Coordinates of C-alpha atoms and ligand atoms in Angstrom, one line a residue:
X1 CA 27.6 93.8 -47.4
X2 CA 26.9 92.6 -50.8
X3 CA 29.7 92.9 -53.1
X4 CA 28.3 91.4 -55.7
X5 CA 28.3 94.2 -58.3
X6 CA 25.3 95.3 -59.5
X7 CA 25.0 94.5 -63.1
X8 CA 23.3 98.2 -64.0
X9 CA 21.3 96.2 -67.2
X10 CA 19.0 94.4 -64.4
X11 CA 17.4 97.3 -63.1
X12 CA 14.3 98.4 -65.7
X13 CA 14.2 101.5 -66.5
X14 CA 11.4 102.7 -64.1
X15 CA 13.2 102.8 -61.2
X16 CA 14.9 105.8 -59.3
X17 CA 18.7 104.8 -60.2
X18 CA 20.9 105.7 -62.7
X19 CA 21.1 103.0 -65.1
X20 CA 22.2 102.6 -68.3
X21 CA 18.4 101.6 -68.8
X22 CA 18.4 105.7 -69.1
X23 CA 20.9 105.5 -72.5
X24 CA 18.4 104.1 -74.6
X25 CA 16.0 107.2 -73.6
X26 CA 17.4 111.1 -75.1
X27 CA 14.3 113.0 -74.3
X28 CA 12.7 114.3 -70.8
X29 CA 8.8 115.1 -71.5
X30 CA 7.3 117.7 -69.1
X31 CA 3.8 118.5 -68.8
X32 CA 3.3 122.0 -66.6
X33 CA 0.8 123.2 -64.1
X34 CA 1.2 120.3 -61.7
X35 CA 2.9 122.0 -58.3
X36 CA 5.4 120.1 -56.5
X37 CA 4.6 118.8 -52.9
X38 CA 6.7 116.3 -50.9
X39 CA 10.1 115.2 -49.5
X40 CA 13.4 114.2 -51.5
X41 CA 17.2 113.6 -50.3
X42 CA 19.5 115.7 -51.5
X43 CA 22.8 113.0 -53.3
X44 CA 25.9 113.7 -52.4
X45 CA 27.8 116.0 -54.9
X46 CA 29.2 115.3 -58.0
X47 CA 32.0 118.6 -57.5
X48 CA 33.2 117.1 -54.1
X49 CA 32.5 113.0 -55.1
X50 CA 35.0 113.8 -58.1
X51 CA 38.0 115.1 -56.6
X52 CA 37.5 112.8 -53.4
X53 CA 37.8 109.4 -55.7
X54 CA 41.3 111.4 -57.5
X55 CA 42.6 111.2 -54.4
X56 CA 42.4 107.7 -53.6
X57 CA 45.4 107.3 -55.8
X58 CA 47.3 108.9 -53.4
X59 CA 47.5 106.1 -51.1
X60 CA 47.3 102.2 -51.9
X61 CA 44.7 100.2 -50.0
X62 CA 41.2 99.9 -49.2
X63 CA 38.7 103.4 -49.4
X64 CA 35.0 103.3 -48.9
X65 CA 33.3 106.5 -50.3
X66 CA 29.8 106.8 -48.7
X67 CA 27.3 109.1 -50.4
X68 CA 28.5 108.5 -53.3
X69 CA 25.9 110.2 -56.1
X70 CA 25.0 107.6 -59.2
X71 CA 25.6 109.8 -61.6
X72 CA 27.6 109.6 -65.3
X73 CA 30.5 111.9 -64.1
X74 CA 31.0 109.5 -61.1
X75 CA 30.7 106.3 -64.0
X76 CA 33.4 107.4 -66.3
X77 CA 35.7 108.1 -63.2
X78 CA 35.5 104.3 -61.7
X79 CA 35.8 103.6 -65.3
X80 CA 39.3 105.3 -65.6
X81 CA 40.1 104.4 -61.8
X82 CA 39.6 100.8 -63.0
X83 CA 41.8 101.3 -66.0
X84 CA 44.5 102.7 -64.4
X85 CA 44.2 99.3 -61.9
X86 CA 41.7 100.4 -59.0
X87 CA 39.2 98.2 -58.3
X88 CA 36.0 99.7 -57.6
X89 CA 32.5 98.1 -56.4
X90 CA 29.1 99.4 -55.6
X91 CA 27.9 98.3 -52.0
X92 CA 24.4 97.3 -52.8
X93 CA 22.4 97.8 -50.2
X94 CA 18.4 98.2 -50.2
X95 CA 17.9 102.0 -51.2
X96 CA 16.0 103.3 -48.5
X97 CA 16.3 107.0 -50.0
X98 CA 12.4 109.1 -50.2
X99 CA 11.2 108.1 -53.4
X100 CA 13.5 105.4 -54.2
X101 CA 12.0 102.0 -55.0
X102 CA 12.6 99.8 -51.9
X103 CA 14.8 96.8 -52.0
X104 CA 16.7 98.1 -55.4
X105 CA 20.3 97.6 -55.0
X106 CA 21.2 100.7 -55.3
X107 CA 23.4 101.6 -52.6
X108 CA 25.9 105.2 -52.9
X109 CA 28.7 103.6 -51.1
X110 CA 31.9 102.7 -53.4
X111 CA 34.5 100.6 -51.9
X112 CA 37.9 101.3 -54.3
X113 CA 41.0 99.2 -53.7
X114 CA 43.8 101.7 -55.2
X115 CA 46.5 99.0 -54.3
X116 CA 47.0 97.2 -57.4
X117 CA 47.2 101.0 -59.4
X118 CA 49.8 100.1 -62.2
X119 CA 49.4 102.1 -65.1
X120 CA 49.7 106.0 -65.2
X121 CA 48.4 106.7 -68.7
X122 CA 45.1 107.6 -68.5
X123 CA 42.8 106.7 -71.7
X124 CA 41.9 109.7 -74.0
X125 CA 38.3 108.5 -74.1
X126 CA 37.4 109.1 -70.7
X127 CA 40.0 112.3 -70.0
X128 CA 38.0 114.0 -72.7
X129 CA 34.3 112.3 -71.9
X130 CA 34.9 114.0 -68.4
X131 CA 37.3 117.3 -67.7
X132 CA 37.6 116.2 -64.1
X133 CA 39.3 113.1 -65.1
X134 CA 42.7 115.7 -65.6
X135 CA 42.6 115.8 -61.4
X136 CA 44.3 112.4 -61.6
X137 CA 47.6 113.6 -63.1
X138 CA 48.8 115.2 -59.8
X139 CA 48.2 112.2 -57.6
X140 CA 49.5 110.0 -60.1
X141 CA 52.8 112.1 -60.0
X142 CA 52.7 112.4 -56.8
X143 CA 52.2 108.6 -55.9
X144 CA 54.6 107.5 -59.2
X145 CA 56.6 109.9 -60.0
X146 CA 54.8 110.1 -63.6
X147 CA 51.7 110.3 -65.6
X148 CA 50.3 110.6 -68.7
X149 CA 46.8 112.2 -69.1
X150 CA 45.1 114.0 -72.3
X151 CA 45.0 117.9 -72.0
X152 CA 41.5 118.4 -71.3
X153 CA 39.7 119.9 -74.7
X154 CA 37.1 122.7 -73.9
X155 CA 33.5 122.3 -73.5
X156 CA 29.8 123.5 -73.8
X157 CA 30.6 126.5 -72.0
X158 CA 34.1 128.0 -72.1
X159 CA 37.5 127.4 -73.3
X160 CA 38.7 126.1 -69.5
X161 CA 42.6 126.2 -69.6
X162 CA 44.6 124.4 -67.2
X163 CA 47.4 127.1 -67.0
X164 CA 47.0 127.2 -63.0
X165 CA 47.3 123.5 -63.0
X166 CA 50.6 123.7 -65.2
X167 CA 52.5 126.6 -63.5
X168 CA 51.3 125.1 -60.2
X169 CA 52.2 121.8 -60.7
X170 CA 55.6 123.0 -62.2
X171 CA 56.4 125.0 -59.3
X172 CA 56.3 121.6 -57.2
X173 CA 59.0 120.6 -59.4
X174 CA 57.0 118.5 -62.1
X175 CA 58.9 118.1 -65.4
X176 CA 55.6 119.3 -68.2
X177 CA 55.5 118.0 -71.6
X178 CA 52.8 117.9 -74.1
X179 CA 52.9 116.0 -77.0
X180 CA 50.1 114.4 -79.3
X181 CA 47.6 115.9 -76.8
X182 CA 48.7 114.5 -74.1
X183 CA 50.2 116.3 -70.9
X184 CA 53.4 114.0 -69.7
X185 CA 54.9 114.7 -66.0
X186 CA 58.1 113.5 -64.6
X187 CA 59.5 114.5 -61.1
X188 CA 62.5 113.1 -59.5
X189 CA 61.2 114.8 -56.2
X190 CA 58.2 116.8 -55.5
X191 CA 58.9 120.1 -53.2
X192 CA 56.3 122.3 -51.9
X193 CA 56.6 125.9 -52.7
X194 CA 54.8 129.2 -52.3
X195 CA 51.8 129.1 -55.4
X196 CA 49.6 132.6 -56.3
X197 CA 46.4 131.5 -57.9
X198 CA 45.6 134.3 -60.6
X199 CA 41.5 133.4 -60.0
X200 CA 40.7 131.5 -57.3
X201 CA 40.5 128.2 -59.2
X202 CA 38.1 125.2 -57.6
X203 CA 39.6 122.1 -59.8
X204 CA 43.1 123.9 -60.2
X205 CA 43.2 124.1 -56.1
X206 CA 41.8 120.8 -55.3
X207 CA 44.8 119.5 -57.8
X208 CA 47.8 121.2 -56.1
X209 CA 46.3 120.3 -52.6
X210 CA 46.0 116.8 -53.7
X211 CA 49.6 116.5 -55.0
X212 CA 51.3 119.0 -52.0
X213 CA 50.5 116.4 -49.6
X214 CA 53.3 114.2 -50.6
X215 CA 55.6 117.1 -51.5
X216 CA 58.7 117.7 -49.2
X217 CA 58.3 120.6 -47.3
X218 CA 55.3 123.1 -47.0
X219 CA 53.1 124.5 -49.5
X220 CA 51.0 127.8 -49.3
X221 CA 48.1 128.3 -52.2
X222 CA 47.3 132.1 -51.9
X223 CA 43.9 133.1 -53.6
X224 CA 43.0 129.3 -53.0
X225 CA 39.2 128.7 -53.9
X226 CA 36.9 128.3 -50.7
X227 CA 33.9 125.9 -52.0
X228 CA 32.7 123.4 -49.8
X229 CA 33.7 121.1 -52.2
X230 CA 37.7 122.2 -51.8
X231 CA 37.0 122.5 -48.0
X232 CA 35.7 118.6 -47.6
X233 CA 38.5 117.3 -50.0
X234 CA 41.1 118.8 -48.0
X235 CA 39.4 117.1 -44.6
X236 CA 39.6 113.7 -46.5
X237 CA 43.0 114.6 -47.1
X238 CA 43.8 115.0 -43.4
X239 CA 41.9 112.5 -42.5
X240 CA 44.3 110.4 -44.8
X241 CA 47.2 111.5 -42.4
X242 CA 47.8 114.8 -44.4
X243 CA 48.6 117.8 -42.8
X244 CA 46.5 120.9 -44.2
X245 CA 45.6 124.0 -42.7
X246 CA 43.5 126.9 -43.9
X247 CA 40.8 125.1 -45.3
X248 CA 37.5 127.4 -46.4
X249 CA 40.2 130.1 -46.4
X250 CA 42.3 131.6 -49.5
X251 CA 45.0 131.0 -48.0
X252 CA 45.8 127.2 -47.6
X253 CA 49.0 125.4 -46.1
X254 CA 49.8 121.9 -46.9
X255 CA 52.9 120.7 -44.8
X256 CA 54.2 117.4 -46.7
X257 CA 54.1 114.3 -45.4
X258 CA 56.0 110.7 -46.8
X259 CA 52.5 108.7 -47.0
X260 CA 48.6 108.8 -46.8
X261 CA 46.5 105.7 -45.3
X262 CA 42.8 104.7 -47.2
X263 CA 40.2 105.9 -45.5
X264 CA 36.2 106.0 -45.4
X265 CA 34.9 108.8 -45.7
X266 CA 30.9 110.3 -46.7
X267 CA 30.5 112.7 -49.8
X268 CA 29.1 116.4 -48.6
X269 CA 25.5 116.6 -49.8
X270 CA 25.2 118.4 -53.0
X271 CA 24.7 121.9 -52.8
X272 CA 24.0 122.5 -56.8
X273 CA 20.9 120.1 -56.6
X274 CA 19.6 121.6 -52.9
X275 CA 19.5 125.0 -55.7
X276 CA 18.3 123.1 -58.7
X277 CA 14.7 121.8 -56.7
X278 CA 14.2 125.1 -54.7
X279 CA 14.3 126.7 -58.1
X280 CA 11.7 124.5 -59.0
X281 CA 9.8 125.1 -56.4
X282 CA 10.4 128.8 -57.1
X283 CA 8.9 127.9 -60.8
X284 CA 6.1 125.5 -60.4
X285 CA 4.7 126.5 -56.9
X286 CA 4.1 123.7 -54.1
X287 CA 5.7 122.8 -50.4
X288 CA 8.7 120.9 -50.8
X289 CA 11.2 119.9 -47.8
X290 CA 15.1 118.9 -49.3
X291 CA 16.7 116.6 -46.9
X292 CA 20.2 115.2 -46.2
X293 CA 21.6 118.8 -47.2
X294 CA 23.6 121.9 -45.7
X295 CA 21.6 124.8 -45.9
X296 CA 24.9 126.8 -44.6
X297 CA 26.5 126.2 -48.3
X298 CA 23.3 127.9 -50.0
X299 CA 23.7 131.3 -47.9
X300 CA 24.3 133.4 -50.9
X301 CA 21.2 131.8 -53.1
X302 CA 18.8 131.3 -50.3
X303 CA 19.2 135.3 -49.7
X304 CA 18.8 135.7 -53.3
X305 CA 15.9 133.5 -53.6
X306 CA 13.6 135.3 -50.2
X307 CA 14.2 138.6 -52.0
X308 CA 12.2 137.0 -55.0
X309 CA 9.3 136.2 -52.5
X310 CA 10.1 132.4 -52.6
X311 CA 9.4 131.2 -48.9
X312 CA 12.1 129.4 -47.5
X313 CA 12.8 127.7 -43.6
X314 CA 16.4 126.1 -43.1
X315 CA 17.0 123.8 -40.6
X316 CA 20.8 123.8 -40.0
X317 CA 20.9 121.0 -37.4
X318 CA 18.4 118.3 -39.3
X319 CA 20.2 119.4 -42.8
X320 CA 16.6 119.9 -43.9
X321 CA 15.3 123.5 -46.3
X322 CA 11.4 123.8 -46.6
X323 CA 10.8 125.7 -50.2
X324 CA 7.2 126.5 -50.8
X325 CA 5.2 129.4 -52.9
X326 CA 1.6 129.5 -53.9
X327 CA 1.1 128.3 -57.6
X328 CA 0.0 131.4 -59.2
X329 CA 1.9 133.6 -57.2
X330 CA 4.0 136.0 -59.5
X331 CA 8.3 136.2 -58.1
X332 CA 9.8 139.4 -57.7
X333 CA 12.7 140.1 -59.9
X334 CA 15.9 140.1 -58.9
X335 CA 20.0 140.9 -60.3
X336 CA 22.6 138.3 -59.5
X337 CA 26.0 138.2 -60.7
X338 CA 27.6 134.6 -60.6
X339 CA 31.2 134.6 -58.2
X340 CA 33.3 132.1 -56.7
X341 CA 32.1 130.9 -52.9
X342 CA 30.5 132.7 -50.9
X343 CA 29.0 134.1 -53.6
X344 CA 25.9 133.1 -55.8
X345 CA 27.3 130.0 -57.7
X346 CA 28.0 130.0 -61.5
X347 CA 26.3 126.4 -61.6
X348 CA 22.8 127.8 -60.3
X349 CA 22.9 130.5 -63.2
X350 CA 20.7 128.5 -65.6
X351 CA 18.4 127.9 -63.4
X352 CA 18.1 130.7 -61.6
X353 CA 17.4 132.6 -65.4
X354 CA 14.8 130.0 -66.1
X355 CA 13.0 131.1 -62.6
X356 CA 12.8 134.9 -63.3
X357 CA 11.7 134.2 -67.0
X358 CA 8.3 133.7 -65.1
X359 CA 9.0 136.8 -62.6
X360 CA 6.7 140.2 -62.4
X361 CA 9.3 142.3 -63.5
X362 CA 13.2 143.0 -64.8
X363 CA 16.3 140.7 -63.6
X364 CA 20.0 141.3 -64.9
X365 CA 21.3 138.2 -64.3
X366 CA 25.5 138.7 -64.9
X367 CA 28.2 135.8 -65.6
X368 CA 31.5 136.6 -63.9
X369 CA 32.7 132.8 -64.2
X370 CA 32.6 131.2 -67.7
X371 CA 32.6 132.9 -71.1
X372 CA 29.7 131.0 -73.1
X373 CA 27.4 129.9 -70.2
X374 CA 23.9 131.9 -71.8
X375 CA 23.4 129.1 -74.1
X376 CA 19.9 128.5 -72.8
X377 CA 18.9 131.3 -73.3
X378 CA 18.0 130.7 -76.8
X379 CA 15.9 127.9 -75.8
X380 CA 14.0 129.5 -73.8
X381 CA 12.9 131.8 -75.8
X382 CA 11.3 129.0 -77.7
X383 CA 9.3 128.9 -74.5
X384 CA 8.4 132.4 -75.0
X385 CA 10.4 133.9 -72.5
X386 CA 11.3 137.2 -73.3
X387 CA 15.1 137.2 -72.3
X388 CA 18.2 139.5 -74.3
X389 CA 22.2 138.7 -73.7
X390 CA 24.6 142.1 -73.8
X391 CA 28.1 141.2 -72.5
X392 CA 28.6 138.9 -69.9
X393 CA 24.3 139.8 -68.6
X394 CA 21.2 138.3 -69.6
X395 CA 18.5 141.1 -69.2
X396 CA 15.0 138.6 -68.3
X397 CA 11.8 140.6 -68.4
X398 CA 9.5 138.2 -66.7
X399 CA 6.3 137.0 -68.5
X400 CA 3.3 135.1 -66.8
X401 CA 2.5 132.0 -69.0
X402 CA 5.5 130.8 -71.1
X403 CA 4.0 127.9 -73.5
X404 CA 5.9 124.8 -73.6
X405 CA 7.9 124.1 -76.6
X406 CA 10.3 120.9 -78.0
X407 CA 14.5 122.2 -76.3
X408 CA 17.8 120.9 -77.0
X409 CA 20.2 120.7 -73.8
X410 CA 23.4 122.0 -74.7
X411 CA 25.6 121.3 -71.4
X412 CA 24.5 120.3 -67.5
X413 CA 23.3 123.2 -66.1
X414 CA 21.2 124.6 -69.1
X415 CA 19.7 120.8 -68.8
X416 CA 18.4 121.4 -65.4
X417 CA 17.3 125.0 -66.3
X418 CA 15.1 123.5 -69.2
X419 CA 13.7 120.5 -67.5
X420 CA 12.5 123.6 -64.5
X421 CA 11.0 126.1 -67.0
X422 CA 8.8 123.0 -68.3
X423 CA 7.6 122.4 -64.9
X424 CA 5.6 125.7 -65.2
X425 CA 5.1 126.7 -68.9
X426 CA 1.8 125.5 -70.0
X427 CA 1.2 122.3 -72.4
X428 CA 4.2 120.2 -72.9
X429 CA 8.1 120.7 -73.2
X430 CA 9.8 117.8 -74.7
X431 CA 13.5 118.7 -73.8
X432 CA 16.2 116.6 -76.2
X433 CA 19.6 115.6 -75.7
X434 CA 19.4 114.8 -71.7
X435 CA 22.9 112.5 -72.0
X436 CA 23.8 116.1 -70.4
X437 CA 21.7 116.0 -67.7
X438 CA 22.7 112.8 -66.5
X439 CA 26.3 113.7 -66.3
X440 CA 25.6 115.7 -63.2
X441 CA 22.2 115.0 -61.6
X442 CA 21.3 111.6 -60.0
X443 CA 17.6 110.5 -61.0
X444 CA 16.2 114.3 -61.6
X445 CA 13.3 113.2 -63.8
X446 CA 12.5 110.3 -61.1
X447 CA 13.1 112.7 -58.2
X448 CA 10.9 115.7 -59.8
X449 CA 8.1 112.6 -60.2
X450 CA 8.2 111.7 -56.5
X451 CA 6.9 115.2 -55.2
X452 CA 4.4 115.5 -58.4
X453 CA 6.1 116.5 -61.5
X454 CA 4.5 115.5 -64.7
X455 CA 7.7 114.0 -66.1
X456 CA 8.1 110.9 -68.3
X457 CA 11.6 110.2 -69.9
X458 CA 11.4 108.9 -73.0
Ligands
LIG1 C1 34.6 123.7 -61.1 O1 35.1 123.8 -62.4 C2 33.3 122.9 -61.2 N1 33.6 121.6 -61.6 C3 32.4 123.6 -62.1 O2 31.1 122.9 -62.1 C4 32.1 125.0 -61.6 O3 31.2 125.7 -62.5 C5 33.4 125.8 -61.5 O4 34.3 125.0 -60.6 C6 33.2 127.2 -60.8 O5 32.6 127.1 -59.6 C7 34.1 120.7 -60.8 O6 34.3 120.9 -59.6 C8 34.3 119.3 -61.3 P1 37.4 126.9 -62.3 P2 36.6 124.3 -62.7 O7 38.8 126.4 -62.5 O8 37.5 124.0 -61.5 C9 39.4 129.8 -65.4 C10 29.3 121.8 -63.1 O9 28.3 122.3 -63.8 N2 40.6 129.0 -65.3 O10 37.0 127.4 -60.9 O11 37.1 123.8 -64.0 C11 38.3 129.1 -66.1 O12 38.4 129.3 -67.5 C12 30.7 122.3 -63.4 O13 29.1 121.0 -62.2 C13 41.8 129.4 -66.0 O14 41.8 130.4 -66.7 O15 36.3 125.9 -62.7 C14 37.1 129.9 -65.5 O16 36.9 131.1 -66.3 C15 30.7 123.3 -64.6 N3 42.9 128.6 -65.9 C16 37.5 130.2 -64.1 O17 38.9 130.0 -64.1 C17 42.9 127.4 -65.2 O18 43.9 126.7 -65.1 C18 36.9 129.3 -63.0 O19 37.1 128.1 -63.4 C19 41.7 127.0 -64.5 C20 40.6 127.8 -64.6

């Protein structure tokens, strides 16, 4: 393979990868009415890609992480990986993906050499660019005995403490400190112990898995979080030469062991973006089949989304879902309340609001997760959509023709949810401020073009 590394700058800014070609551009325009027909593979997932390259600190040697999504989250991780030491390469290979322009290097598998890891101070920069960056304080304990990593601020869409992380991480036997904004750890020795989660925390879980494995002794997580994403790190994690059992459950053991061994290992597809297009589908009309996913993660929204009249065939075995609805044909309404796995995810709110903005009746559509995640709800209104927030529940009565309107994105998911509701307002939605979108979606503008989408970034 290639390991020349790709020098992002040489791709122009046409083409289906993530480039920093994409920087220069702030602004998504959408022209609606055009349905969306086609094929597209699914990336792998930024949730479960994120926690997978934390734990490559765990061991020193050679990983290669297949699957990989191109994305900015996955960017300013290999960018604090290489700062702490790691050395991390993009296998170009001739991106055969549906849509993608042939012969672009653009390949999804990241080889990362964790052996030369000698610094356990993570930069501010990126800690704070990126919340997901805090996941390497545990395996940098774990694997050093210390670390040093900014207390993650809060974001777009809630406050998002770390006191599981703390009071878990402190019953192992870490030594917490924070001072000038940054969390320090010591431990002499890292024992496992018996941990209650107080919510069944995804990034909070994935941490005290991570740093259990090289506890002494056994660690139970009650109230663990069951997401795919949790349930694949934790197979890595064996696969490393840990010893975890429970996985999927809320109850997960981790018996310690003295060392891990790299591994390669393929990113689970991302279940967020399989949601994201069949929403689109659900908003714009067409026949669309989403490939290289796991239709068995979407039970939840794919129940959701038939009762709203959307069509939907899964095919377990080829990892394939066929979305399609007529164009004019008006969606039932429907009530969702977001909860953790199995239930209707918290990232597929935003969208899932934007759908039933064009719906033939009522939807409540209820929060449970994060405190502040209605903010695009104000923009679409400027669409027209007739939408009111009481509590913690967006009350959406649905409207026929929404008109399109200039948006500002505000965080990832309320990106997506604009960049949908253009697909099927009439005229032209110019939607600002897509830096957000990129953080968490691989090519969406160039993936929405390839099955028909009137989409120009600009
Ligand atoms: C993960 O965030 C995801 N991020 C989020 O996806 C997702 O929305 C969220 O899980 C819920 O599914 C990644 O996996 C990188 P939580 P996480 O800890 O782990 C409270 C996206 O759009 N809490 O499960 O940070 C917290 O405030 C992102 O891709 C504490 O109180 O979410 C929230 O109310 C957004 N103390 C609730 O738990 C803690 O120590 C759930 O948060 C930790 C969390």
């Amino acid at each position: 393979m290639n390991n020349r590394r790709r020098n992002e700058k040489e791709i122009d800014k046409d083409t289906l990868c993530v480039n920093d070609a994409q920087d220069a551009h702030n602004m998504l325009l959408v022209r609606g009415g055009s349905p969306l027909i086609g094929e597209l593979e699914i990336s792998g997932a930024k949730n479960a890609a994120l926690p997978v390259l934390c734990a490559t600190i765990l061991s020193n040697g050679i990983f290669e992480i297949e699957n990989c999504p191109r994305l900015k989250d996955v960017f300013t991780l290999i960018e604090l990986l290489s700062s702490l030491g790691a050395r991390c390469e993009w296998q170009d290979e001739p991106d055969e993906r549906q849509g993608a322009i042939t012969n672009t290097p653009c390949g999804t598998t990241l080889k990362i050499n964790t052996a030369n890891i000698a610094s356990q101070d993570a930069p501010s920069e990126l800690v704070r660019r990126m919340r997901a960056s805090f996941l390497v304080l545990g395996p940098l304990l774990a694997r050093f005995g210390i670390a040093r990593v900014p207390l993650p601020g809060g974001c777009e869409i809630g406050s998002r403490p770390v006191n599981f992380h703390e009071a878990g991480l402190k019953a192992l036997g870490a030594r917490w400190h924070v001072k000038e904004g940054f969390v320090e750890v010591t431990a002499r020795r890292l024992k496992g112990a018996d941990i209650v989660l107080d919510f069944p925390s995804v990034t909070a879980t994935e941490h005290l898995m991570m740093t259990a494995t090289l506890c002494e002794g056994k660690t139970i997580i009650e109230n663990a979080a069951r997401e795919p994403e949790v349930e694949d790190l934790g197979q890595m994690l064996n696969a490393m030469g840990a010893r975890i059992e429970g996985l999927g459950t809320s109850k997960i053991m981790i018996q310690g062991v003295k060392r891990l061994s790299p591994v390669r290992w393929r990113v689970i597809p991302d279940r967020i973006e399989t949601g994201t297009f069949m929403m689109a589908v659900g908003i714009a009309g067409g026949d669309v089949t989403l490939k290289g996913t796991m239709p068995s993660y979407l039970d939840a929204v794919i129940t959701k989304l038939r009762l709203t009249g959307l069509d939907i065939e899964t095919d377990e075995n080829a990892g394939a879902i066929r979305v399609f609805k007529k164009r004019h044909k008006r969606l039932n309404p429907v009530d969702v309340t977001t909860s953790p796995y199995p239930g209707f995810p918290t990232d597929l709110q935003a969208q899932l609001t934007a759908m039933m903005a064009f719906s033939s009746g009522v939807s409540v559509v209820t929060e449970q997760i994060f405190e502040n995640r209605f903010r695009h709800v104000d923009e679409l209104r400027r669409l027209g959509a007739d939408i009111r927030v009481e509590h913690r529940s967006a009350i959406i009565k649905g409207k026929e023709m929404l008109t399109g309107a200039p948006l500002t994105a505000t965080d990832l998911r309320a990106s997506a949810s604009l960049v949908i509701a253009g697909l099927g307002a009439d005229g032209e939605t110019a939607v600002f401020d897509i830096h957000h979108l990129d953080r968490g979606y691989e090519r969406l503008d160039g993936k929405l073009r390839a099955i028909g989408a009137d989409i120009d970034r600009r």
